[in-house]
Coordinates of C-alpha atoms and ligand atoms in Angstrom, one line a residue:
M1293 CA 0.0 46.7 13.1
S1294 CA 2.6 46.2 15.8
D1295 CA 1.2 42.7 16.6
K1296 CA 4.0 40.2 16.5
A1297 CA 3.4 37.3 14.0
P1298 CA 3.1 34.0 15.8
P1299 CA 6.3 31.9 15.7
S1300 CA 6.8 29.7 12.7
F1301 CA 7.8 26.0 12.7
V1302 CA 9.6 23.9 10.1
A1303 CA 7.3 21.2 8.6
R1304 CA 6.9 18.8 5.8
Y1305 CA 4.0 19.1 3.5
S1306 CA 2.6 16.8 0.8
V1307 CA 0.0 18.4 -1.4
K1308 CA -1.7 15.3 -2.7
T1309 CA -1.5 11.6 -3.3
R1310 CA 1.8 10.6 -4.8
S1311 CA 3.4 14.1 -4.8
P1312 CA 6.6 14.3 -2.9
S1313 CA 6.7 16.1 0.4
R1314 CA 8.5 19.4 0.7
D1315 CA 9.7 21.8 3.4
V1316 CA 7.2 24.5 4.5
R1317 CA 6.9 26.8 7.5
V1318 CA 3.7 26.8 9.5
R1319 CA 2.2 29.2 12.0
L1320 CA -0.7 28.8 14.4
T1321 CA -2.9 31.8 13.7
Q1322 CA -6.2 32.8 15.1
D1323 CA -8.1 31.1 12.4
G1324 CA -6.1 28.0 11.8
I1325 CA -2.7 26.6 10.7
S1326 CA -1.1 28.9 8.2
I1327 CA 1.2 26.9 5.8
E1328 CA 3.7 29.0 4.0
E1329 CA 5.6 27.7 1.0
P1330 CA 7.6 30.7 -0.3
D1331 CA 8.5 29.2 -3.6
A1332 CA 5.4 27.4 -4.4
P1333 CA 4.2 28.2 -7.8
S1334 CA 0.8 26.5 -7.1
T1335 CA -0.2 28.9 -4.4
G1336 CA 1.5 32.0 -5.8
G1337 CA 3.3 32.4 -2.5
Q1338 CA 0.1 32.8 -0.6
P1339 CA -0.1 30.8 2.6
L1340 CA -2.7 28.1 2.8
L1341 CA -5.0 28.0 5.8
W1342 CA -6.1 24.8 7.5
R1343 CA -8.9 25.8 9.9
Y1344 CA -8.7 24.2 13.3
R1345 CA -12.0 22.4 13.0
S1346 CA -11.0 21.0 9.6
L1347 CA -8.1 19.1 11.2
S1348 CA -7.7 15.4 11.8
I1349 CA -4.6 14.0 13.4
A1350 CA -2.8 10.7 13.1
E1351 CA -2.1 10.2 16.7
P1352 CA -4.0 12.4 19.2
L1353 CA -1.9 14.9 21.0
S1354 CA -0.7 13.8 24.4
A1355 CA 1.1 16.0 27.0
H1356 CA 4.3 14.4 25.7
A1357 CA 3.7 14.7 22.0
I1358 CA 6.8 15.6 20.1
D1359 CA 5.3 16.0 16.7
A1360 CA 2.0 16.2 14.9
L1361 CA 0.9 14.5 11.6
L1362 CA -2.2 16.2 10.3
A1363 CA -4.7 16.1 7.5
S1364 CA -7.4 18.6 6.8
S1365 CA -10.8 18.4 5.1
D1366 CA -9.9 21.8 3.7
H1367 CA -7.3 20.1 1.4
P1368 CA -8.3 16.5 1.1
G1369 CA -5.3 14.2 0.4
A1370 CA -2.8 16.6 1.7
A1371 CA -0.7 15.8 4.8
L1372 CA 1.4 17.9 7.1
F1373 CA 4.1 16.7 9.5
V1374 CA 5.4 19.0 12.1
P1375 CA 8.3 17.5 14.2
D1376 CA 8.3 20.0 17.0
K1377 CA 7.0 19.6 20.5
S1378 CA 6.3 23.2 21.1
F1379 CA 4.1 23.2 18.0
A1380 CA 2.3 20.1 19.4
R1381 CA 1.7 21.8 22.7
A1382 CA 0.5 25.0 21.1
L1383 CA -1.7 23.1 18.7
A1384 CA -3.3 21.2 21.6
S1385 CA -4.5 24.5 23.2
Q1386 CA -5.8 25.8 19.9
A1387 CA -7.5 22.6 18.8
P1388 CA -8.4 20.7 22.0
Q1389 CA -10.4 18.2 19.9
L1390 CA -7.1 16.7 18.7
T1391 CA -5.9 15.8 22.2
T1392 CA -5.8 12.4 23.9
S1393 CA -8.2 13.5 26.6
S1394 CA -10.8 14.2 23.9
H1395 CA -10.0 11.1 21.9
R1396 CA -9.8 8.8 25.0
R1397 CA -7.6 6.5 23.0
R1398 CA -5.0 4.1 24.1
T1399 CA -1.6 5.5 24.4
T1400 CA 0.3 2.2 24.3
R1401 CA 3.2 2.3 21.9
P1402 CA 1.8 1.6 18.5
W1403 CA 4.3 -1.1 17.5
I1404 CA 3.3 -3.1 20.6
W1405 CA -0.2 -2.7 19.4
A1406 CA 0.8 -3.8 15.9
A1407 CA 2.6 -6.9 17.1
G1408 CA -0.1 -7.7 19.6
T1409 CA -3.4 -8.2 17.9
L1410 CA -4.6 -8.8 14.5
V1411 CA -8.1 -7.8 15.8
A1412 CA -6.9 -4.3 16.4
L1413 CA -5.5 -4.2 12.9
L1414 CA -8.7 -5.4 11.3
V1415 CA -10.8 -2.9 13.3
A1416 CA -8.5 -0.2 12.2
V1417 CA -8.6 -1.2 8.6
W1418 CA -12.3 -1.4 8.6
L1419 CA -13.0 1.8 10.4
S1420 CA -14.6 3.8 7.7
G1421 CA -14.8 7.5 7.3
F1422 CA -12.0 10.0 6.7
S1423 CA -8.6 8.7 7.5
P1424 CA -5.3 10.4 6.9
A1425 CA -3.7 7.0 6.4
K1426 CA -3.4 7.4 2.7
A1427 CA -2.0 10.9 2.9
V1428 CA 0.5 9.7 5.5
A1429 CA 1.5 6.7 3.4
N1430 CA 2.2 9.2 0.7
L1431 CA 4.8 10.9 2.9
L1432 CA 6.8 7.7 3.4
P1433 CA 10.1 8.1 1.7
G1434 CA 11.0 5.6 -1.0
S1435 CA 13.5 3.9 1.2
A1436 CA 10.8 3.2 3.8
R1437 CA 8.5 1.9 1.2
D1438 CA 11.2 -0.4 -0.1
M1439 CA 12.0 -1.6 3.3
L1440 CA 8.4 -2.4 4.0
G1441 CA 8.0 -4.2 0.7
E1442 CA 11.1 -6.2 1.3
Q1443 CA 9.9 -7.3 4.7
V1444 CA 6.6 -8.4 3.3
V1445 CA 8.2 -10.4 0.5
D1446 CA 10.7 -11.8 3.0
S1447 CA 8.0 -12.9 5.3
M1448 CA 6.3 -14.7 2.4
T1449 CA 9.5 -16.4 1.2
R1450 CA 11.0 -17.3 4.6
D1451 CA 9.3 -20.7 4.8
R1452 CA 8.5 -21.1 1.2
A1453 CA 10.5 -21.4 -2.0
T1454 CA 10.1 -18.9 -4.8
C1455 CA 9.5 -20.1 -8.4
T1456 CA 12.5 -19.5 -10.6
A1457 CA 12.5 -21.5 -13.8
P1458 CA 14.5 -19.2 -16.1
A1459 CA 12.2 -19.3 -19.1
G1460 CA 9.2 -18.7 -16.8
L1461 CA 11.0 -15.7 -15.2
A1462 CA 11.7 -14.3 -18.6
A1463 CA 8.0 -14.6 -19.5
L1464 CA 6.9 -13.1 -16.2
D1465 CA 9.3 -10.2 -16.8
Q1466 CA 8.0 -9.7 -20.2
L1467 CA 4.4 -9.5 -19.0
T1468 CA 5.3 -7.3 -16.1
A1469 CA 7.2 -4.9 -18.3
K1470 CA 4.4 -4.7 -20.8
L1471 CA 1.8 -3.8 -18.1
S1472 CA 4.2 -1.5 -16.3
V1473 CA 4.7 0.5 -19.5
A1474 CA 1.0 0.5 -20.1
A1475 CA 0.4 1.8 -16.6
G1476 CA 2.5 4.8 -17.6
T1477 CA 3.4 5.8 -14.0
R1478 CA 7.2 5.1 -14.4
Q1479 CA 6.9 2.7 -11.4
H1480 CA 9.1 -0.4 -11.6
F1481 CA 6.9 -3.3 -10.4
K1482 CA 8.7 -6.3 -9.0
V1483 CA 6.8 -9.6 -9.1
V1484 CA 7.6 -12.7 -7.1
V1485 CA 5.8 -16.0 -7.4
V1486 CA 5.9 -18.2 -4.3
D1487 CA 5.7 -21.9 -4.3
W1488 CA 2.4 -22.1 -2.4
N1489 CA -0.7 -24.0 -3.2
V1490 CA -3.1 -21.4 -2.1
L1491 CA -4.8 -18.9 -4.4
N1492 CA -3.5 -15.5 -3.6
A1493 CA -2.2 -12.4 -5.1
F1494 CA -1.4 -9.2 -3.3
A1495 CA 0.5 -6.0 -3.6
A1496 CA 3.2 -5.0 -1.1
P1497 CA 4.7 -1.6 -0.6
G1498 CA 7.4 -0.3 -2.9
E1499 CA 5.7 -1.7 -6.1
R1500 CA 6.1 -5.3 -5.1
I1501 CA 3.6 -7.9 -6.1
V1502 CA 3.4 -11.5 -4.8
L1503 CA 1.5 -14.2 -6.7
T1504 CA 1.2 -17.9 -5.8
R1505 CA 2.0 -21.0 -7.7
A1506 CA -1.7 -22.0 -7.5
L1507 CA -2.7 -18.8 -9.1
I1508 CA -0.3 -19.2 -12.0
E1509 CA -1.1 -22.8 -12.6
R1510 CA -4.8 -22.6 -12.4
A1511 CA -5.1 -19.6 -14.7
K1512 CA -6.5 -20.7 -18.1
S1513 CA -4.9 -18.0 -20.2
P1514 CA -2.2 -15.4 -19.9
D1515 CA -4.9 -12.7 -20.0
E1516 CA -6.1 -14.0 -16.6
V1517 CA -2.7 -13.5 -15.0
A1518 CA -2.4 -10.2 -16.8
G1519 CA -5.7 -9.1 -15.3
V1520 CA -4.7 -10.0 -11.8
L1521 CA -1.3 -8.4 -12.2
A1522 CA -2.9 -5.2 -13.6
H1523 CA -5.3 -5.2 -10.6
E1524 CA -2.5 -5.5 -8.1
M1525 CA -0.5 -2.8 -9.9
G1526 CA -3.6 -0.6 -9.4
H1527 CA -3.3 -1.2 -5.7
G1528 CA 0.4 -0.3 -5.9
I1529 CA -0.3 2.8 -7.9
E1530 CA -2.8 4.0 -5.3
M1531 CA -0.4 3.0 -2.5
H1532 CA -3.1 0.9 -0.9
P1533 CA -0.6 -1.5 0.8
E1534 CA 1.3 1.5 2.3
A1535 CA -1.9 3.0 3.5
G1536 CA -3.0 -0.3 5.0
I1537 CA 0.3 -0.6 6.9
V1538 CA 0.0 2.9 8.2
R1539 CA -3.4 2.0 9.6
G1540 CA -2.2 -1.3 10.8
I1541 CA 0.9 -0.3 12.7
G1542 CA -0.6 2.9 14.0
L1543 CA 0.1 6.3 12.6
A1544 CA 2.7 7.2 15.1
A1545 CA 4.9 4.3 14.1
A1546 CA 4.4 5.4 10.6
T1547 CA 5.7 8.9 11.4
D1548 CA 8.8 7.2 12.8
L1549 CA 9.3 5.7 9.4
I1550 CA 8.7 9.0 7.8
I1551 CA 11.5 10.6 9.8
G1552 CA 13.7 7.5 9.2
G1553 CA 13.8 5.3 12.2
A1554 CA 12.2 2.4 14.0
G1555 CA 12.6 -0.1 11.2
G1556 CA 13.5 -3.0 13.5
S1557 CA 10.3 -2.6 15.5
L1558 CA 8.2 -3.3 12.5
A1559 CA 9.1 -6.9 11.8
N1560 CA 5.6 -8.2 11.8
I1561 CA 4.4 -6.0 9.0
G1562 CA 4.7 -8.6 6.3
V1563 CA 2.4 -11.0 8.2
L1564 CA 0.0 -8.2 8.9
L1565 CA -0.2 -7.2 5.3
T1566 CA -1.1 -10.6 4.1
Q1567 CA -4.2 -10.4 6.3
L1568 CA -5.3 -7.1 5.0
S1569 CA -8.4 -6.6 3.1
Y1570 CA -9.2 -3.5 1.2
S1571 CA -12.3 -1.4 1.1
R1572 CA -14.7 -1.6 -1.8
E1573 CA -13.5 1.8 -2.7
A1574 CA -9.9 0.6 -2.9
E1575 CA -11.1 -2.3 -5.0
R1576 CA -12.9 0.0 -7.4
E1577 CA -9.8 2.1 -7.8
A1578 CA -7.6 -0.9 -8.5
D1579 CA -10.1 -2.3 -11.0
A1580 CA -10.2 1.1 -12.7
H1581 CA -6.4 1.1 -13.1
A1582 CA -6.5 -2.5 -14.2
L1583 CA -9.0 -1.7 -17.0
K1584 CA -6.9 1.2 -18.2
I1585 CA -3.7 -0.7 -18.1
L1586 CA -5.2 -3.7 -20.0
K1587 CA -6.6 -1.4 -22.6
T1588 CA -3.4 0.4 -23.2
A1589 CA -1.6 -2.9 -23.4
K1590 CA -4.2 -4.2 -25.8
V1591 CA -5.1 -7.1 -23.5
S1592 CA -8.7 -8.3 -23.2
P1593 CA -10.3 -7.3 -19.8
H1594 CA -12.3 -10.5 -19.9
G1595 CA -9.3 -12.5 -18.4
L1596 CA -9.8 -10.5 -15.2
L1597 CA -13.5 -11.3 -15.1
D1598 CA -13.1 -14.9 -16.0
F1599 CA -10.4 -15.5 -13.5
F1600 CA -12.3 -14.0 -10.6
D1601 CA -15.4 -15.8 -11.5
R1602 CA -13.7 -19.2 -11.8
M1603 CA -11.6 -18.7 -8.7
A1604 CA -14.7 -17.7 -6.7
E1605 CA -16.2 -21.1 -7.6
I1606 CA -13.0 -22.9 -6.5
E1607 CA -13.0 -21.1 -3.2
K1608 CA -16.6 -22.0 -2.7
D1609 CA -15.7 -25.6 -3.1
G1610 CA -13.3 -25.2 -0.3
D1611 CA -10.4 -26.0 -2.5
G1612 CA -8.5 -22.8 -2.6
G1613 CA -8.3 -21.9 1.0
P1614 CA -8.7 -18.4 2.2
G1615 CA -7.0 -16.3 -0.3
V1616 CA -7.5 -13.8 -3.0
F1617 CA -11.2 -13.7 -2.7
R1618 CA -11.4 -12.7 0.9
S1619 CA -9.2 -9.7 0.1
H1620 CA -10.7 -9.2 -3.4
P1621 CA -14.4 -9.8 -3.0
Q1622 CA -16.2 -10.6 -6.2
T1623 CA -19.2 -8.3 -6.6
Q1624 CA -21.9 -7.9 -9.2
E1625 CA -20.7 -4.3 -9.5
R1626 CA -17.2 -5.3 -10.4
R1627 CA -18.5 -7.8 -12.9
E1628 CA -20.6 -5.1 -14.6
V1629 CA -17.7 -2.6 -14.6
V1630 CA -15.4 -5.1 -16.3
A1631 CA -18.1 -6.2 -18.7
A1632 CA -18.8 -2.6 -19.7
A1633 CA -15.2 -2.0 -20.7
V1634 CA -15.4 -0.7 -24.2
G1635 CA -14.5 -3.3 -26.8
Y1636 CA -11.2 -3.0 -28.4
S1637 CA -9.0 -5.2 -30.5
A1638 CA -6.9 -7.3 -28.2
T1639 CA -4.1 -9.8 -28.5
P1640 CA -3.1 -12.5 -26.0
A1641 CA -1.1 -11.1 -23.1
L1642 CA 1.7 -13.6 -23.9
A1643 CA 2.4 -15.7 -26.9
A1644 CA 1.8 -19.5 -26.5
K1645 CA 5.4 -20.3 -25.9
E1646 CA 5.9 -17.7 -23.2
W1647 CA 2.6 -18.6 -21.6
A1648 CA 3.7 -22.3 -21.4
A1649 CA 7.0 -21.1 -19.8
L1650 CA 5.1 -19.0 -17.3
Q1651 CA 2.9 -21.9 -16.3
S1652 CA 6.0 -24.0 -15.7
L1653 CA 7.7 -21.3 -13.6
C1654 CA 7.5 -23.4 -10.5
S1655 CA 9.2 -26.4 -12.1
V1656 CA 12.3 -24.9 -10.6
T1657 CA 12.2 -23.4 -7.1
T1658 CA 14.7 -21.5 -5.0
R1659 CA 14.7 -21.3 -1.2
V1660 CA 16.1 -17.8 -1.0
E1661 CA 15.7 -14.7 -2.9
P1662 CA 16.1 -15.5 -6.6
E1663 CA 19.8 -14.9 -6.9
P1664 CA 21.2 -17.5 -9.2
D1665 CA 24.7 -17.7 -7.7
R1666 CA 23.6 -18.4 -4.2
P1667 CA 23.4 -22.0 -3.1
A1668 CA 20.1 -23.0 -1.8
P1669 CA 20.0 -24.1 1.8
S1670 CA 18.8 -27.5 2.9
P1671 CA 15.1 -28.2 2.5
S1672 CA 14.5 -27.8 6.2
G1673 CA 16.4 -24.6 6.3
R1674 CA 14.8 -21.4 7.2
A1675 CA 17.5 -19.2 5.9
R1676 CA 16.5 -15.7 5.1
P1677 CA 18.2 -13.6 2.5
G1678 CA 21.5 -12.4 3.9
E1679 CA 21.7 -15.1 6.6
I1680 CA 23.7 -18.3 6.7
D1681 CA 21.7 -21.4 7.4
S1682 CA 23.8 -23.3 10.0
Ligands
LIG2384 ZN1 -7.8 -5.9 -4.9

């Protein structure tokens, strides 16, 4: 009874996907990490226990580790960040499997790794099995997600114009709002169309979505664009782009983002993200969201199916370039899931007039972020938002 309790450390804990992280205290006990959250109604004030052998770590513990970002198979989806070097050292002796010597992994600084090779990124993305990346992504503060999203969109629009015909923007806003409301997650999606003759669509962090001119112009109905948008919203809702970035830049760099620094070292993220492809599991999740969104919005799910079918043909003909289909593989399974969507009465995603306006969105283009009062730089300019093209 006179045994002293082990010292406690301040930490941040996120209980599951999309829940905000909160302050907790942790202790290293004989059996595992004890996580105490005094005012947590969910646990009734009882500490949680993460057994040592249930742990996985974002970046293996080195002798110089100053923090630890952990996940546990005892509580899938949860993440724990302990910014304390004495904790890291004590943990290394309790759970030697989490150390660099047992992982035999490179200890180069992760952003050098990120800037260095796409190969490393792809390997990291494709490594299957349990990964705390998604749980970590979930810990990113909104400001970091916004910053990442801006960098991605910026890297896409740096050398390309964005499509900004006013009537088309209004139609796009209308469609985006309709689907956002149907998604019911209170997220505010921001959609940009870039003047680019390659079929592509992707979700970026911070609820941003990028579509290309080719995608808008080759769609045969507003339902097709709605289907693609709803699918990308599904990726955004699941934070797949954030998780992909966390895998891509290395988890330690992501922890820097969590605690609010190192933004400037991540300039290549946007480029990396455009190369990302998602797992089948992620695609299934995005499709499931898309079908729910479309149903709530009373938009036919067949647009999604038709679009992917037709675009797969175009890509096969070598016309579309590498684009949406490498990152969104068409599978028989996907076709069946969409086809099995329960029938419901649907109306076109946009009325004829708005649809015509959306298809003409790229009749007006802007070289910088679509801010109407800003003069466009010269055609050869490479001005970025906030910079003067001299
Ligand atoms: Zn997808």
